[in-house]
PDB file of C-alpha atoms in Angstrom:
ATOM      1  CA  UNK A  26       0.000   0.000   0.000  1.00 55.00           C
ATOM      2  CA  UNK A  27       2.853   2.337   0.906  1.00 51.00           C
ATOM      3  CA  UNK A  28       4.556   1.427  -2.372  1.00 50.00           C
ATOM      4  CA  UNK A  29       1.388   2.290  -4.305  1.00 48.00           C
ATOM      5  CA  UNK A  30       1.141   5.645  -2.536  1.00 45.00           C
ATOM      6  CA  UNK A  31       4.801   6.410  -3.309  1.00 46.00           C
ATOM      7  CA  UNK A  32       4.289   5.561  -6.970  1.00 48.00           C
ATOM      8  CA  UNK A  33       1.260   7.837  -7.246  1.00 53.00           C
ATOM      9  CA  UNK A  34       3.085  10.610  -5.412  1.00 45.00           C
ATOM     10  CA  UNK A  35       6.008  10.403  -7.850  1.00 43.00           C
ATOM     11  CA  UNK A  36       3.630  10.591 -10.800  1.00 52.00           C
ATOM     12  CA  UNK A  37       1.829  13.558  -9.271  1.00 46.00           C
ATOM     13  CA  UNK A  38       5.064  15.448  -8.648  1.00 39.00           C
ATOM     14  CA  UNK A  39       6.277  14.715 -12.202  1.00 43.00           C
ATOM     15  CA  UNK A  40       2.957  15.877 -13.664  1.00 44.00           C
ATOM     16  CA  UNK A  41       2.973  19.094 -11.626  1.00 39.00           C
ATOM     17  CA  UNK A  42       6.596  19.740 -12.661  1.00 42.00           C
ATOM     18  CA  UNK A  43       5.676  19.270 -16.321  1.00 40.00           C
ATOM     19  CA  UNK A  44       2.680  21.609 -16.071  1.00 39.00           C
ATOM     20  CA  UNK A  45       4.805  24.263 -14.382  1.00 38.00           C
ATOM     21  CA  UNK A  46       7.588  23.866 -16.952  1.00 41.00           C
ATOM     22  CA  UNK A  47       5.130  24.259 -19.822  1.00 39.00           C
ATOM     23  CA  UNK A  48       3.496  27.255 -18.155  1.00 40.00           C
ATOM     24  CA  UNK A  49       6.877  28.939 -17.622  1.00 38.00           C
ATOM     25  CA  UNK A  50       7.981  28.191 -21.179  1.00 40.00           C
ATOM     26  CA  UNK A  51       4.708  29.435 -22.629  1.00 39.00           C
ATOM     27  CA  UNK A  52       5.017  32.677 -20.659  1.00 41.00           C
ATOM     28  CA  UNK A  53       8.618  33.136 -21.830  1.00 44.00           C
ATOM     29  CA  UNK A  54       7.692  32.392 -25.424  1.00 48.00           C
ATOM     30  CA  UNK A  55       4.962  35.023 -25.249  1.00 54.00           C
ATOM     31  CA  UNK A  56       7.603  37.689 -24.608  1.00 75.00           C
ATOM     32  CA  UNK A  57      10.378  36.434 -26.904  1.00 84.00           C
ATOM     33  CA  UNK A  58      10.966  35.594 -30.540  1.00 93.00           C
ATOM     34  CA  UNK A  59      13.760  33.338 -31.777  1.00 96.00           C
ATOM     35  CA  UNK A  60      15.190  32.983 -35.281  1.00 97.00           C
ATOM     36  CA  UNK A  61      17.853  30.931 -37.056  1.00 98.00           C
ATOM     37  CA  UNK A  62      19.962  32.560 -39.754  1.00 98.00           C
ATOM     38  CA  UNK A  63      22.506  31.367 -42.296  1.00 98.00           C
ATOM     39  CA  UNK A  64      24.777  32.656 -45.044  1.00 98.00           C
ATOM     40  CA  UNK A  65      26.889  30.969 -47.711  1.00 98.00           C
ATOM     41  CA  UNK A  66      29.684  32.538 -49.762  1.00 97.00           C
ATOM     42  CA  UNK A  67      30.644  32.001 -53.389  1.00 97.00           C
ATOM     43  CA  UNK A  68      33.634  29.791 -52.524  1.00 96.00           C
ATOM     44  CA  UNK A  69      31.838  27.653 -49.946  1.00 97.00           C
ATOM     45  CA  UNK A  70      32.503  29.352 -46.621  1.00 98.00           C
ATOM     46  CA  UNK A  71      29.370  29.662 -44.515  1.00 98.00           C
ATOM     47  CA  UNK A  72      27.916  30.983 -41.285  1.00 98.00           C
ATOM     48  CA  UNK A  73      25.007  29.806 -39.161  1.00 98.00           C
ATOM     49  CA  UNK A  74      23.523  31.387 -36.095  1.00 98.00           C
ATOM     50  CA  UNK A  75      20.547  32.055 -33.901  1.00 98.00           C
ATOM     51  CA  UNK A  76      19.174  35.194 -32.272  1.00 98.00           C
ATOM     52  CA  UNK A  77      16.324  36.090 -29.944  1.00 96.00           C
ATOM     53  CA  UNK A  78      14.785  39.353 -28.863  1.00 95.00           C
ATOM     54  CA  UNK A  79      12.310  40.651 -26.327  1.00 89.00           C
ATOM     55  CA  UNK A  80       8.991  41.406 -28.011  1.00 89.00           C
ATOM     56  CA  UNK A  81       7.569  43.335 -25.047  1.00 87.00           C
ATOM     57  CA  UNK A  82       8.640  46.804 -26.199  1.00 79.00           C
ATOM     58  CA  UNK A  83      10.181  45.908 -29.554  1.00 75.00           C
ATOM     59  CA  UNK A  84       9.449  47.978 -32.641  1.00 84.00           C
ATOM     60  CA  UNK A  85       8.953  46.368 -36.050  1.00 92.00           C
ATOM     61  CA  UNK A  86      12.664  46.997 -36.728  1.00 94.00           C
ATOM     62  CA  UNK A  87      15.217  45.607 -34.290  1.00 94.00           C
ATOM     63  CA  UNK A  88      18.428  47.623 -34.554  1.00 95.00           C
ATOM     64  CA  UNK A  89      21.571  47.116 -32.458  1.00 96.00           C
ATOM     65  CA  UNK A  90      24.980  48.788 -32.663  1.00 95.00           C
ATOM     66  CA  UNK A  91      28.202  48.361 -30.695  1.00 96.00           C
ATOM     67  CA  UNK A  92      28.850  46.961 -27.246  1.00 97.00           C
ATOM     68  CA  UNK A  93      26.913  47.335 -24.003  1.00 98.00           C
ATOM     69  CA  UNK A  94      23.263  46.843 -23.114  1.00 97.00           C
ATOM     70  CA  UNK A  95      21.077  46.111 -26.128  1.00 96.00           C
ATOM     71  CA  UNK A  96      17.696  47.645 -26.886  1.00 93.00           C
ATOM     72  CA  UNK A  97      15.771  44.443 -27.605  1.00 92.00           C
ATOM     73  CA  UNK A  98      18.190  41.741 -28.695  1.00 95.00           C
ATOM     74  CA  UNK A  99      18.548  39.150 -25.926  1.00 96.00           C
ATOM     75  CA  UNK A 100      20.994  36.734 -27.506  1.00 97.00           C
ATOM     76  CA  UNK A 101      22.996  36.327 -30.697  1.00 98.00           C
ATOM     77  CA  UNK A 102      25.334  33.443 -31.525  1.00 98.00           C
ATOM     78  CA  UNK A 103      27.158  32.580 -34.738  1.00 98.00           C
ATOM     79  CA  UNK A 104      29.324  29.725 -36.026  1.00 98.00           C
ATOM     80  CA  UNK A 105      31.653  29.838 -39.028  1.00 98.00           C
ATOM     81  CA  UNK A 106      32.526  26.954 -41.364  1.00 98.00           C
ATOM     82  CA  UNK A 107      35.038  26.332 -44.133  1.00 98.00           C
ATOM     83  CA  UNK A 108      34.055  24.910 -47.573  1.00 98.00           C
ATOM     84  CA  UNK A 109      34.374  21.366 -46.147  1.00 97.00           C
ATOM     85  CA  UNK A 110      31.800  22.254 -43.436  1.00 96.00           C
ATOM     86  CA  UNK A 111      34.479  22.090 -40.756  1.00 98.00           C
ATOM     87  CA  UNK A 112      33.847  24.437 -37.860  1.00 98.00           C
ATOM     88  CA  UNK A 113      36.274  27.379 -37.833  1.00 97.00           C
ATOM     89  CA  UNK A 114      35.014  29.143 -34.732  1.00 97.00           C
ATOM     90  CA  UNK A 115      31.898  30.069 -32.761  1.00 98.00           C
ATOM     91  CA  UNK A 116      31.069  33.254 -30.886  1.00 98.00           C
ATOM     92  CA  UNK A 117      28.234  34.744 -28.834  1.00 98.00           C
ATOM     93  CA  UNK A 118      28.313  38.505 -29.478  1.00 98.00           C
ATOM     94  CA  UNK A 119      25.153  39.065 -27.415  1.00 98.00           C
ATOM     95  CA  UNK A 120      24.248  37.252 -24.212  1.00 98.00           C
ATOM     96  CA  UNK A 121      21.470  38.117 -21.748  1.00 96.00           C
ATOM     97  CA  UNK A 122      20.838  41.478 -23.399  1.00 96.00           C
ATOM     98  CA  UNK A 123      24.462  42.617 -23.388  1.00 98.00           C
ATOM     99  CA  UNK A 124      26.702  42.958 -26.454  1.00 98.00           C
ATOM    100  CA  UNK A 125      30.404  42.180 -26.057  1.00 98.00           C
ATOM    101  CA  UNK A 126      31.246  43.016 -29.685  1.00 97.00           C
ATOM    102  CA  UNK A 127      32.171  46.656 -30.246  1.00 96.00           C
ATOM    103  CA  UNK A 128      31.692  46.398 -34.027  1.00 94.00           C
ATOM    104  CA  UNK A 129      28.241  44.823 -33.806  1.00 96.00           C
ATOM    105  CA  UNK A 130      25.817  45.935 -36.502  1.00 95.00           C
ATOM    106  CA  UNK A 131      22.477  44.133 -36.589  1.00 97.00           C
ATOM    107  CA  UNK A 132      19.195  45.148 -38.211  1.00 96.00           C
ATOM    108  CA  UNK A 133      16.123  42.947 -38.443  1.00 97.00           C
ATOM    109  CA  UNK A 134      12.681  43.722 -39.859  1.00 97.00           C
ATOM    110  CA  UNK A 135      10.305  41.573 -37.799  1.00 94.00           C
ATOM    111  CA  UNK A 136       7.403  42.279 -40.157  1.00 94.00           C
ATOM    112  CA  UNK A 137       9.223  40.959 -43.219  1.00 95.00           C
ATOM    113  CA  UNK A 138      11.408  38.616 -41.108  1.00 96.00           C
ATOM    114  CA  UNK A 139      14.504  39.855 -42.948  1.00 97.00           C
ATOM    115  CA  UNK A 140      17.982  40.991 -41.957  1.00 97.00           C
ATOM    116  CA  UNK A 141      18.943  44.161 -43.821  1.00 95.00           C
ATOM    117  CA  UNK A 142      21.371  47.087 -43.917  1.00 92.00           C
ATOM    118  CA  UNK A 143      24.639  47.277 -41.966  1.00 93.00           C
ATOM    119  CA  UNK A 144      25.539  43.845 -40.621  1.00 96.00           C
ATOM    120  CA  UNK A 145      28.636  42.853 -38.663  1.00 96.00           C
ATOM    121  CA  UNK A 146      28.442  39.767 -36.459  1.00 98.00           C
ATOM    122  CA  UNK A 147      31.251  37.686 -34.968  1.00 98.00           C
ATOM    123  CA  UNK A 148      34.393  38.686 -33.117  1.00 97.00           C
ATOM    124  CA  UNK A 149      37.266  40.998 -34.027  1.00 96.00           C
ATOM    125  CA  UNK A 150      39.699  41.954 -31.294  1.00 96.00           C
ATOM    126  CA  UNK A 151      42.523  41.861 -33.864  1.00 95.00           C
ATOM    127  CA  UNK A 152      43.601  38.493 -32.468  1.00 97.00           C
ATOM    128  CA  UNK A 153      44.450  35.281 -34.364  1.00 97.00           C
ATOM    129  CA  UNK A 154      41.328  33.229 -35.033  1.00 96.00           C
ATOM    130  CA  UNK A 155      38.871  36.126 -34.847  1.00 98.00           C
ATOM    131  CA  UNK A 156      36.165  35.645 -37.474  1.00 98.00           C
ATOM    132  CA  UNK A 157      33.241  37.797 -38.567  1.00 97.00           C
ATOM    133  CA  UNK A 158      30.686  38.277 -41.313  1.00 97.00           C
ATOM    134  CA  UNK A 159      29.752  41.739 -42.478  1.00 94.00           C
ATOM    135  CA  UNK A 160      27.761  43.574 -45.080  1.00 93.00           C
ATOM    136  CA  UNK A 161      30.572  45.373 -46.861  1.00 89.00           C
ATOM    137  CA  UNK A 162      28.538  47.642 -49.117  1.00 86.00           C
ATOM    138  CA  UNK A 163      26.103  48.723 -46.402  1.00 85.00           C
ATOM    139  CA  UNK A 164      28.954  49.501 -44.006  1.00 86.00           C
ATOM    140  CA  UNK A 165      30.789  51.468 -46.693  1.00 82.00           C
ATOM    141  CA  UNK A 166      27.625  53.479 -47.421  1.00 80.00           C
ATOM    142  CA  UNK A 167      27.238  54.194 -43.711  1.00 79.00           C
ATOM    143  CA  UNK A 168      30.824  55.413 -43.487  1.00 78.00           C
ATOM    144  CA  UNK A 169      32.041  52.502 -41.332  1.00 76.00           C
ATOM    145  CA  UNK A 170      34.583  51.270 -43.880  1.00 73.00           C
ATOM    146  CA  UNK A 171      36.824  52.672 -46.590  1.00 69.00           C
ATOM    147  CA  UNK A 172      37.359  49.318 -48.330  1.00 74.00           C
ATOM    148  CA  UNK A 173      36.545  49.069 -52.026  1.00 74.00           C
ATOM    149  CA  UNK A 174      34.747  45.750 -52.509  1.00 82.00           C
ATOM    150  CA  UNK A 175      32.545  44.608 -55.348  1.00 82.00           C
ATOM    151  CA  UNK A 176      30.302  42.181 -53.463  1.00 92.00           C
ATOM    152  CA  UNK A 177      27.899  42.768 -50.634  1.00 93.00           C
ATOM    153  CA  UNK A 178      28.902  40.336 -47.885  1.00 95.00           C
ATOM    154  CA  UNK A 179      32.382  39.420 -46.722  1.00 94.00           C
ATOM    155  CA  UNK A 180      33.573  36.471 -44.649  1.00 97.00           C
ATOM    156  CA  UNK A 181      36.665  37.584 -42.716  1.00 96.00           C
ATOM    157  CA  UNK A 182      39.118  36.204 -40.197  1.00 96.00           C
ATOM    158  CA  UNK A 183      42.564  36.878 -38.782  1.00 97.00           C
ATOM    159  CA  UNK A 184      45.481  34.548 -39.428  1.00 96.00           C
ATOM    160  CA  UNK A 185      48.142  33.369 -36.976  1.00 96.00           C
ATOM    161  CA  UNK A 186      49.765  36.816 -37.006  1.00 96.00           C
ATOM    162  CA  UNK A 187      46.469  38.661 -36.492  1.00 96.00           C
ATOM    163  CA  UNK A 188      46.358  39.941 -40.084  1.00 97.00           C
ATOM    164  CA  UNK A 189      42.890  40.314 -41.600  1.00 95.00           C
ATOM    165  CA  UNK A 190      41.957  37.959 -44.441  1.00 95.00           C
ATOM    166  CA  UNK A 191      38.881  38.120 -46.647  1.00 94.00           C
ATOM    167  CA  UNK A 192      38.111  34.433 -47.174  1.00 96.00           C
ATOM    168  CA  UNK A 193      34.891  34.740 -49.152  1.00 96.00           C
ATOM    169  CA  UNK A 194      32.722  37.368 -50.823  1.00 95.00           C
ATOM    170  CA  UNK A 195      29.174  37.034 -52.100  1.00 96.00           C
ATOM    171  CA  UNK A 196      26.024  38.914 -52.945  1.00 95.00           C
ATOM    172  CA  UNK A 197      24.049  36.214 -51.130  1.00 96.00           C
ATOM    173  CA  UNK A 198      21.997  37.708 -48.319  1.00 96.00           C
ATOM    174  CA  UNK A 199      21.625  36.355 -44.790  1.00 97.00           C
ATOM    175  CA  UNK A 200      18.609  34.034 -44.748  1.00 97.00           C
ATOM    176  CA  UNK A 201      16.301  33.914 -41.720  1.00 98.00           C
ATOM    177  CA  UNK A 202      13.840  31.300 -40.453  1.00 97.00           C
ATOM    178  CA  UNK A 203      11.717  31.467 -37.317  1.00 95.00           C
ATOM    179  CA  UNK A 204      12.154  28.848 -34.617  1.00 94.00           C
ATOM    180  CA  UNK A 205       8.755  27.178 -33.991  1.00 88.00           C
ATOM    181  CA  UNK A 206       7.280  28.402 -30.711  1.00 72.00           C
ATOM    182  CA  UNK A 207       6.179  24.914 -29.697  1.00 58.00           C
ATOM    183  CA  UNK A 208       9.630  23.371 -29.990  1.00 54.00           C
ATOM    184  CA  UNK A 209      10.546  23.989 -26.341  1.00 49.00           C
ATOM    185  CA  UNK A 210       7.278  22.542 -25.071  1.00 48.00           C
ATOM    186  CA  UNK A 211       7.635  19.493 -27.308  1.00 49.00           C
ATOM    187  CA  UNK A 212      11.116  19.011 -25.927  1.00 47.00           C
ATOM    188  CA  UNK A 213       9.777  19.128 -22.365  1.00 45.00           C
ATOM    189  CA  UNK A 214       7.136  16.540 -23.214  1.00 48.00           C
ATOM    190  CA  UNK A 215       9.746  14.242 -24.706  1.00 46.00           C
ATOM    191  CA  UNK A 216      11.998  14.561 -21.662  1.00 43.00           C
ATOM    192  CA  UNK A 217       9.115  13.893 -19.306  1.00 46.00           C
ATOM    193  CA  UNK A 218       7.958  10.899 -21.349  1.00 49.00           C
ATOM    194  CA  UNK A 219      11.499   9.539 -21.319  1.00 44.00           C
ATOM    195  CA  UNK A 220      11.613   9.931 -17.555  1.00 48.00           C
ATOM    196  CA  UNK A 221       8.446   7.880 -17.100  1.00 45.00           C
ATOM    197  CA  UNK A 222       9.741   5.221 -19.500  1.00 44.00           C
ATOM    198  CA  UNK A 223      13.041   4.886 -17.660  1.00 44.00           C
ATOM    199  CA  UNK A 224      11.270   4.727 -14.303  1.00 43.00           C
ATOM    200  CA  UNK A 225       9.064   1.878 -15.480  1.00 48.00           C
ATOM    201  CA  UNK A 226      11.994   0.092 -17.128  1.00 47.00           C
ATOM    202  CA  UNK A 227      14.209   0.089 -14.067  1.00 43.00           C
ATOM    203  CA  UNK A 228      11.378  -0.428 -11.611  1.00 52.00           C
ATOM    204  CA  UNK A 229       9.013  -2.931 -13.321  1.00 50.00           C
ATOM    205  CA  UNK A 230       7.553  -4.099 -10.005  1.00 51.00           C
ATOM    206  CA  UNK A 231       6.004  -0.697  -9.516  1.00 46.00           C
ATOM    207  CA  UNK A 232       3.337  -1.461 -12.122  1.00 42.00           C
ATOM    208  CA  UNK A 233      -0.178  -2.119 -10.867  1.00 44.00           C
TER     209      UNK A 233
END
């Protein structure tokens, strides 16, 4: 009888935990939007990332510049790959609403779900291994660069001596796709289901 009570108590606690987790996630999702983005150059170099922003007071255009506290952007991460899809480096220019990248340029139209205008995401402290992707032509037009480049986006890094290299150029834009809002909740359901399965597997005598 005690064993039966314990089993039911465990199930009740797990169910309550799941309900609370879903409620918390749903509340968080109501105030945040999350998007994946990717870019590919003409010679095969590529970049993939993800960003999220607070929708509470956000305008239709999310615009961030430089380091310090952001206006709406909550997080921004990017990974860079060579033509063989080998990871070159990964960085998180924005974390918990704070930018640590002084050259950050990020503009996103939430209505059209498009990245546009000046764009500079990655890391550049003039150290070996620093890598970043920027919109050359937009930055030149805004007076941020005096480089003369024929193509819109540039994939850059610094070699072992810290010297800047332009590894790839392309007119391909940065593509954006929204992360489904239910993905977190589905993940919680899967984890919870797995927990029940493992409990029954390793404690078969608990079945009634």
